[in-house]
mmCIF file of C-alpha atoms in Angstrom:
data_model
loop_
_atom_site.group_PDB
_atom_site.id
_atom_site.type_symbol
_atom_site.label_atom_id
_atom_site.label_comp_id
_atom_site.label_asym_id
_atom_site.label_seq_id
_atom_site.Cartn_x
_atom_site.Cartn_y
_atom_site.Cartn_z
ATOM 1 C CA MET A 1 14.042 -5.212 -20.347
ATOM 2 C CA ASP A 2 11.115 -4.150 -18.162
ATOM 3 C CA SER A 3 12.762 -0.949 -16.961
ATOM 4 C CA THR A 4 14.105 -0.052 -20.406
ATOM 5 C CA SER A 5 10.702 -0.512 -22.021
ATOM 6 C CA LEU A 6 9.116 1.515 -19.236
ATOM 7 C CA LEU A 7 11.633 4.302 -19.823
ATOM 8 C CA ILE A 8 10.783 4.290 -23.535
ATOM 9 C CA HIS A 9 7.050 4.242 -22.682
ATOM 10 C CA LEU A 10 7.450 7.309 -20.472
ATOM 11 C CA ILE A 11 9.513 9.168 -23.076
ATOM 12 C CA LYS A 12 6.999 8.355 -25.843
ATOM 13 C CA ASN A 13 4.195 9.677 -23.636
ATOM 14 C CA ASN A 14 6.028 12.928 -22.816
ATOM 15 C CA TYR A 15 6.580 12.306 -19.109
ATOM 16 C CA SER A 16 9.345 14.082 -17.236
ATOM 17 C CA VAL A 17 11.515 11.218 -16.045
ATOM 18 C CA PHE A 18 13.162 11.017 -12.634
ATOM 19 C CA ALA A 19 14.513 7.480 -12.565
ATOM 20 C CA ILE A 20 15.930 5.625 -9.593
ATOM 21 C CA SER A 21 18.032 2.482 -9.633
ATOM 22 C CA PHE A 22 18.724 0.578 -6.440
ATOM 23 C CA ASN A 23 21.967 -1.105 -5.516
ATOM 24 C CA TYR A 24 20.628 -3.540 -2.950
ATOM 25 C CA GLY A 25 23.676 -5.784 -3.067
ATOM 26 C CA GLN A 26 22.372 -7.793 -6.002
ATOM 27 C CA LYS A 27 24.743 -10.049 -7.902
ATOM 28 C CA HIS A 28 23.293 -8.796 -11.196
ATOM 29 C CA PHE A 29 24.913 -5.364 -10.919
ATOM 30 C CA ILE A 30 24.839 -5.311 -14.709
ATOM 31 C CA GLU A 31 21.224 -4.125 -14.364
ATOM 32 C CA ILE A 32 22.451 -0.805 -12.958
ATOM 33 C CA GLU A 33 25.234 -0.547 -15.525
ATOM 34 C CA LYS A 34 22.732 -1.063 -18.365
ATOM 35 C CA ALA A 35 20.303 1.436 -16.831
ATOM 36 C CA CYS A 36 23.064 4.058 -16.772
ATOM 37 C CA LYS A 37 23.955 3.337 -20.399
ATOM 38 C CA ASN A 38 20.298 3.569 -21.450
ATOM 39 C CA VAL A 39 19.851 6.896 -19.675
ATOM 40 C CA GLU A 40 23.015 8.263 -21.257
ATOM 41 C CA TYR A 41 21.818 7.093 -24.696
ATOM 42 C CA PHE A 42 18.532 8.974 -24.333
ATOM 43 C CA LYS A 43 20.246 12.051 -22.919
ATOM 44 C CA LYS A 44 22.446 12.154 -26.036
ATOM 45 C CA LYS A 45 19.213 12.028 -28.071
ATOM 46 C CA GLY A 46 18.075 15.183 -26.276
ATOM 47 C CA TYR A 47 15.806 13.759 -23.579
ATOM 48 C CA ASP A 48 16.068 15.280 -20.117
ATOM 49 C CA ILE A 49 16.253 12.326 -17.734
ATOM 50 C CA ASN A 50 17.268 12.554 -14.108
ATOM 51 C CA HIS A 51 18.748 9.284 -12.830
ATOM 52 C CA GLU A 52 19.812 8.530 -9.285
ATOM 53 C CA ILE A 53 21.404 5.358 -7.953
ATOM 54 C CA ILE A 54 20.506 4.683 -4.349
ATOM 55 C CA ASP A 55 22.926 2.468 -2.452
ATOM 56 C CA ILE A 56 21.135 0.261 0.046
ATOM 57 C CA SER A 57 23.561 -2.622 -0.439
ATOM 58 C CA ASP A 58 23.755 -3.274 3.290
ATOM 59 C CA CYS A 59 20.324 -4.869 2.860
ATOM 60 C CA SER A 60 22.018 -7.902 1.351
ATOM 61 C CA LYS A 61 23.412 -8.725 4.798
ATOM 62 C CA ILE A 62 19.968 -9.342 6.248
ATOM 63 C CA LEU A 63 17.779 -10.380 3.292
ATOM 64 C CA ASP A 64 18.211 -13.991 2.191
ATOM 65 C CA SER A 65 17.979 -14.604 -1.552
ATOM 66 C CA SER A 66 20.105 -16.173 -4.234
ATOM 67 C CA LEU A 67 20.233 -12.681 -5.801
ATOM 68 C CA THR A 68 22.059 -11.247 -2.793
ATOM 69 C CA SER A 69 23.677 -14.067 -0.825
ATOM 70 C CA ASN A 70 27.139 -15.373 -1.577
ATOM 71 C CA ASP A 71 25.994 -18.628 0.022
ATOM 72 C CA SER A 72 23.424 -19.244 -2.741
ATOM 73 C CA ILE A 73 23.703 -19.724 -6.475
ATOM 74 C CA ILE A 74 21.265 -17.976 -8.794
ATOM 75 C CA PRO A 75 19.317 -20.609 -10.756
ATOM 76 C CA LYS A 76 20.290 -20.774 -14.410
ATOM 77 C CA GLY A 77 18.257 -21.640 -17.470
ATOM 78 C CA PHE A 78 14.476 -21.729 -17.685
ATOM 79 C CA TYR A 79 13.003 -20.753 -14.346
ATOM 80 C CA MET A 80 10.603 -23.236 -12.849
ATOM 81 C CA GLU A 81 8.454 -22.179 -9.900
ATOM 82 C CA GLU A 82 10.708 -23.651 -7.206
ATOM 83 C CA SER A 83 13.941 -22.328 -8.696
ATOM 84 C CA MET A 84 12.387 -18.886 -9.220
ATOM 85 C CA LYS A 85 11.469 -18.731 -5.540
ATOM 86 C CA GLU A 86 15.209 -18.745 -4.827
ATOM 87 C CA THR A 87 15.379 -15.300 -6.477
ATOM 88 C CA VAL A 88 12.770 -13.676 -4.221
ATOM 89 C CA VAL A 89 14.297 -10.930 -2.085
ATOM 90 C CA PRO A 90 12.013 -10.573 0.950
ATOM 91 C CA ASN A 91 9.941 -7.396 0.788
ATOM 92 C CA ARG A 92 12.193 -5.919 -1.944
ATOM 93 C CA ASN A 93 9.551 -3.943 -3.828
ATOM 94 C CA SER A 94 8.096 -2.533 -0.630
ATOM 95 C CA ILE A 95 11.559 -1.397 0.454
ATOM 96 C CA PHE A 96 12.028 0.267 -2.933
ATOM 97 C CA MET A 97 8.552 1.783 -2.761
ATOM 98 C CA SER A 98 9.306 3.463 0.566
ATOM 99 C CA PHE A 99 12.094 5.396 -1.126
ATOM 100 C CA LEU A 100 10.023 6.023 -4.264
ATOM 101 C CA PHE A 101 7.036 7.336 -2.326
ATOM 102 C CA GLY A 102 9.277 9.697 -0.355
ATOM 103 C CA TYR A 103 10.999 10.867 -3.535
ATOM 104 C CA SER A 104 7.640 11.390 -5.241
ATOM 105 C CA LEU A 105 6.447 13.626 -2.424
ATOM 106 C CA THR A 106 9.722 15.551 -2.614
ATOM 107 C CA LEU A 107 9.248 16.051 -6.365
ATOM 108 C CA TYR A 108 5.662 17.202 -5.816
ATOM 109 C CA LYS A 109 6.807 19.734 -3.238
ATOM 110 C CA LYS A 110 9.545 20.985 -5.589
ATOM 111 C CA PHE A 111 7.514 21.229 -8.818
ATOM 112 C CA LYS A 112 3.942 21.642 -7.497
ATOM 113 C CA LYS A 113 2.738 19.046 -10.031
ATOM 114 C CA ASN A 114 1.067 15.723 -9.413
ATOM 115 C CA ILE A 115 3.472 12.811 -9.691
ATOM 116 C CA SER A 116 2.890 9.542 -11.528
ATOM 117 C CA LEU A 117 5.058 6.898 -9.921
ATOM 118 C CA SER A 118 5.779 4.342 -12.653
ATOM 119 C CA LEU A 119 6.609 0.687 -12.185
ATOM 120 C CA GLY A 120 7.478 -2.047 -14.671
ATOM 121 C CA VAL A 121 5.837 -4.873 -12.709
ATOM 122 C CA HIS A 122 4.016 -7.376 -14.891
ATOM 123 C CA SER A 123 1.817 -10.449 -14.779
ATOM 124 C CA GLY A 124 4.663 -12.764 -15.726
ATOM 125 C CA ASP A 125 6.073 -12.145 -12.253
ATOM 126 C CA HIS A 126 2.806 -12.568 -10.314
ATOM 127 C CA ALA A 127 3.095 -16.283 -9.672
ATOM 128 C CA ILE A 128 6.419 -16.135 -7.856
ATOM 129 C CA TYR A 129 6.748 -12.522 -6.790
ATOM 130 C CA PRO A 130 3.697 -11.629 -4.699
ATOM 131 C CA ASP A 131 4.843 -8.009 -4.481
ATOM 132 C CA CYS A 132 4.152 -7.656 -8.219
ATOM 133 C CA ARG A 133 0.445 -8.331 -7.796
ATOM 134 C CA GLN A 134 -2.188 -5.606 -7.895
ATOM 135 C CA GLU A 135 -3.401 -6.558 -4.416
ATOM 136 C CA PHE A 136 0.046 -5.851 -2.993
ATOM 137 C CA ARG A 137 0.397 -2.610 -4.940
ATOM 138 C CA ASP A 138 -2.991 -1.444 -3.608
ATOM 139 C CA ALA A 139 -2.117 -2.345 -0.004
ATOM 140 C CA ASP A 140 1.299 -0.700 -0.278
ATOM 141 C CA TYR A 141 -0.273 2.489 -1.654
ATOM 142 C CA LYS A 142 -2.915 2.465 1.097
ATOM 143 C CA ALA A 143 -0.186 2.349 3.768
ATOM 144 C CA PHE A 144 1.642 5.198 2.007
ATOM 145 C CA ALA A 145 -1.568 7.255 1.810
ATOM 146 C CA GLU A 146 -2.337 6.668 5.498
ATOM 147 C CA GLY A 147 1.145 7.700 6.572
ATOM 148 C CA ASN A 148 1.837 10.778 4.454
ATOM 149 C CA TRP A 149 0.345 14.200 3.889
ATOM 150 C CA GLY A 150 -0.016 14.889 0.191
ATOM 151 C CA ALA A 151 -0.174 11.240 -0.834
ATOM 152 C CA ASP A 152 -3.145 12.097 -3.043
ATOM 153 C CA LYS A 153 -0.675 13.952 -5.283
ATOM 154 C CA VAL A 154 1.065 10.666 -6.166
ATOM 155 C CA THR A 155 -0.520 8.034 -8.389
ATOM 156 C CA TYR A 156 0.674 4.718 -9.801
ATOM 157 C CA LEU A 157 1.341 4.005 -13.437
ATOM 158 C CA THR A 158 1.772 0.279 -14.086
ATOM 159 C CA PRO A 159 1.347 -0.127 -17.852
ATOM 160 C CA TYR A 160 2.522 -3.752 -17.867
ATOM 161 C CA LEU A 161 0.668 -5.085 -14.848
ATOM 162 C CA TYR A 162 -1.521 -7.430 -16.888
ATOM 163 C CA GLY A 163 0.957 -8.021 -19.705
ATOM 164 C CA ASP A 164 3.805 -10.397 -20.310
ATOM 165 C CA LYS A 165 7.349 -10.071 -21.647
ATOM 166 C CA TYR A 166 6.067 -9.899 -25.228
ATOM 167 C CA THR A 167 3.739 -7.010 -24.311
ATOM 168 C CA ILE A 168 6.595 -5.200 -22.613
ATOM 169 C CA LEU A 169 8.992 -5.712 -25.523
ATOM 170 C CA LYS A 170 6.374 -4.599 -28.032
ATOM 171 C CA ASP A 171 5.708 -1.409 -26.046
ATOM 172 C CA GLY A 172 9.416 -0.606 -25.949
ATOM 173 C CA LEU A 173 9.813 -0.677 -29.718
#
């Protein structure tokens, strides 16, 4: 829901969309299937969306989480704090961000336009997923800026950072 609402948000606000989905060996591969269907739906409506699927599924061999390990079961039902912690994939968003930052710089070089890197992270995830917090986002961006020429051409757009699932759903309507 977060990514779909973000896609709709970007379309409504006239952004050029270059979307990336990651196959990191997650059991919920349906997320990628739904992303592809959503992109195809909007393309049929006349929107120009570029969508890439990056396969980094070998990560699942070294990152322990119920989302990636065949030795663990994904908690079902209402997530409580302890059961949600089972779904944390160590450093997942930072791994994704490394690719996204590199891609953003590539797009800047190609189009000579500043890039707004957009993320669907939200406050509902802050308690369990520390890499969805603003402090992490700021530190991750600082490392990117220190390590790359042209980083000032890439900014963050996190429209849901202080919202919840209701906020996200409402924005996607």
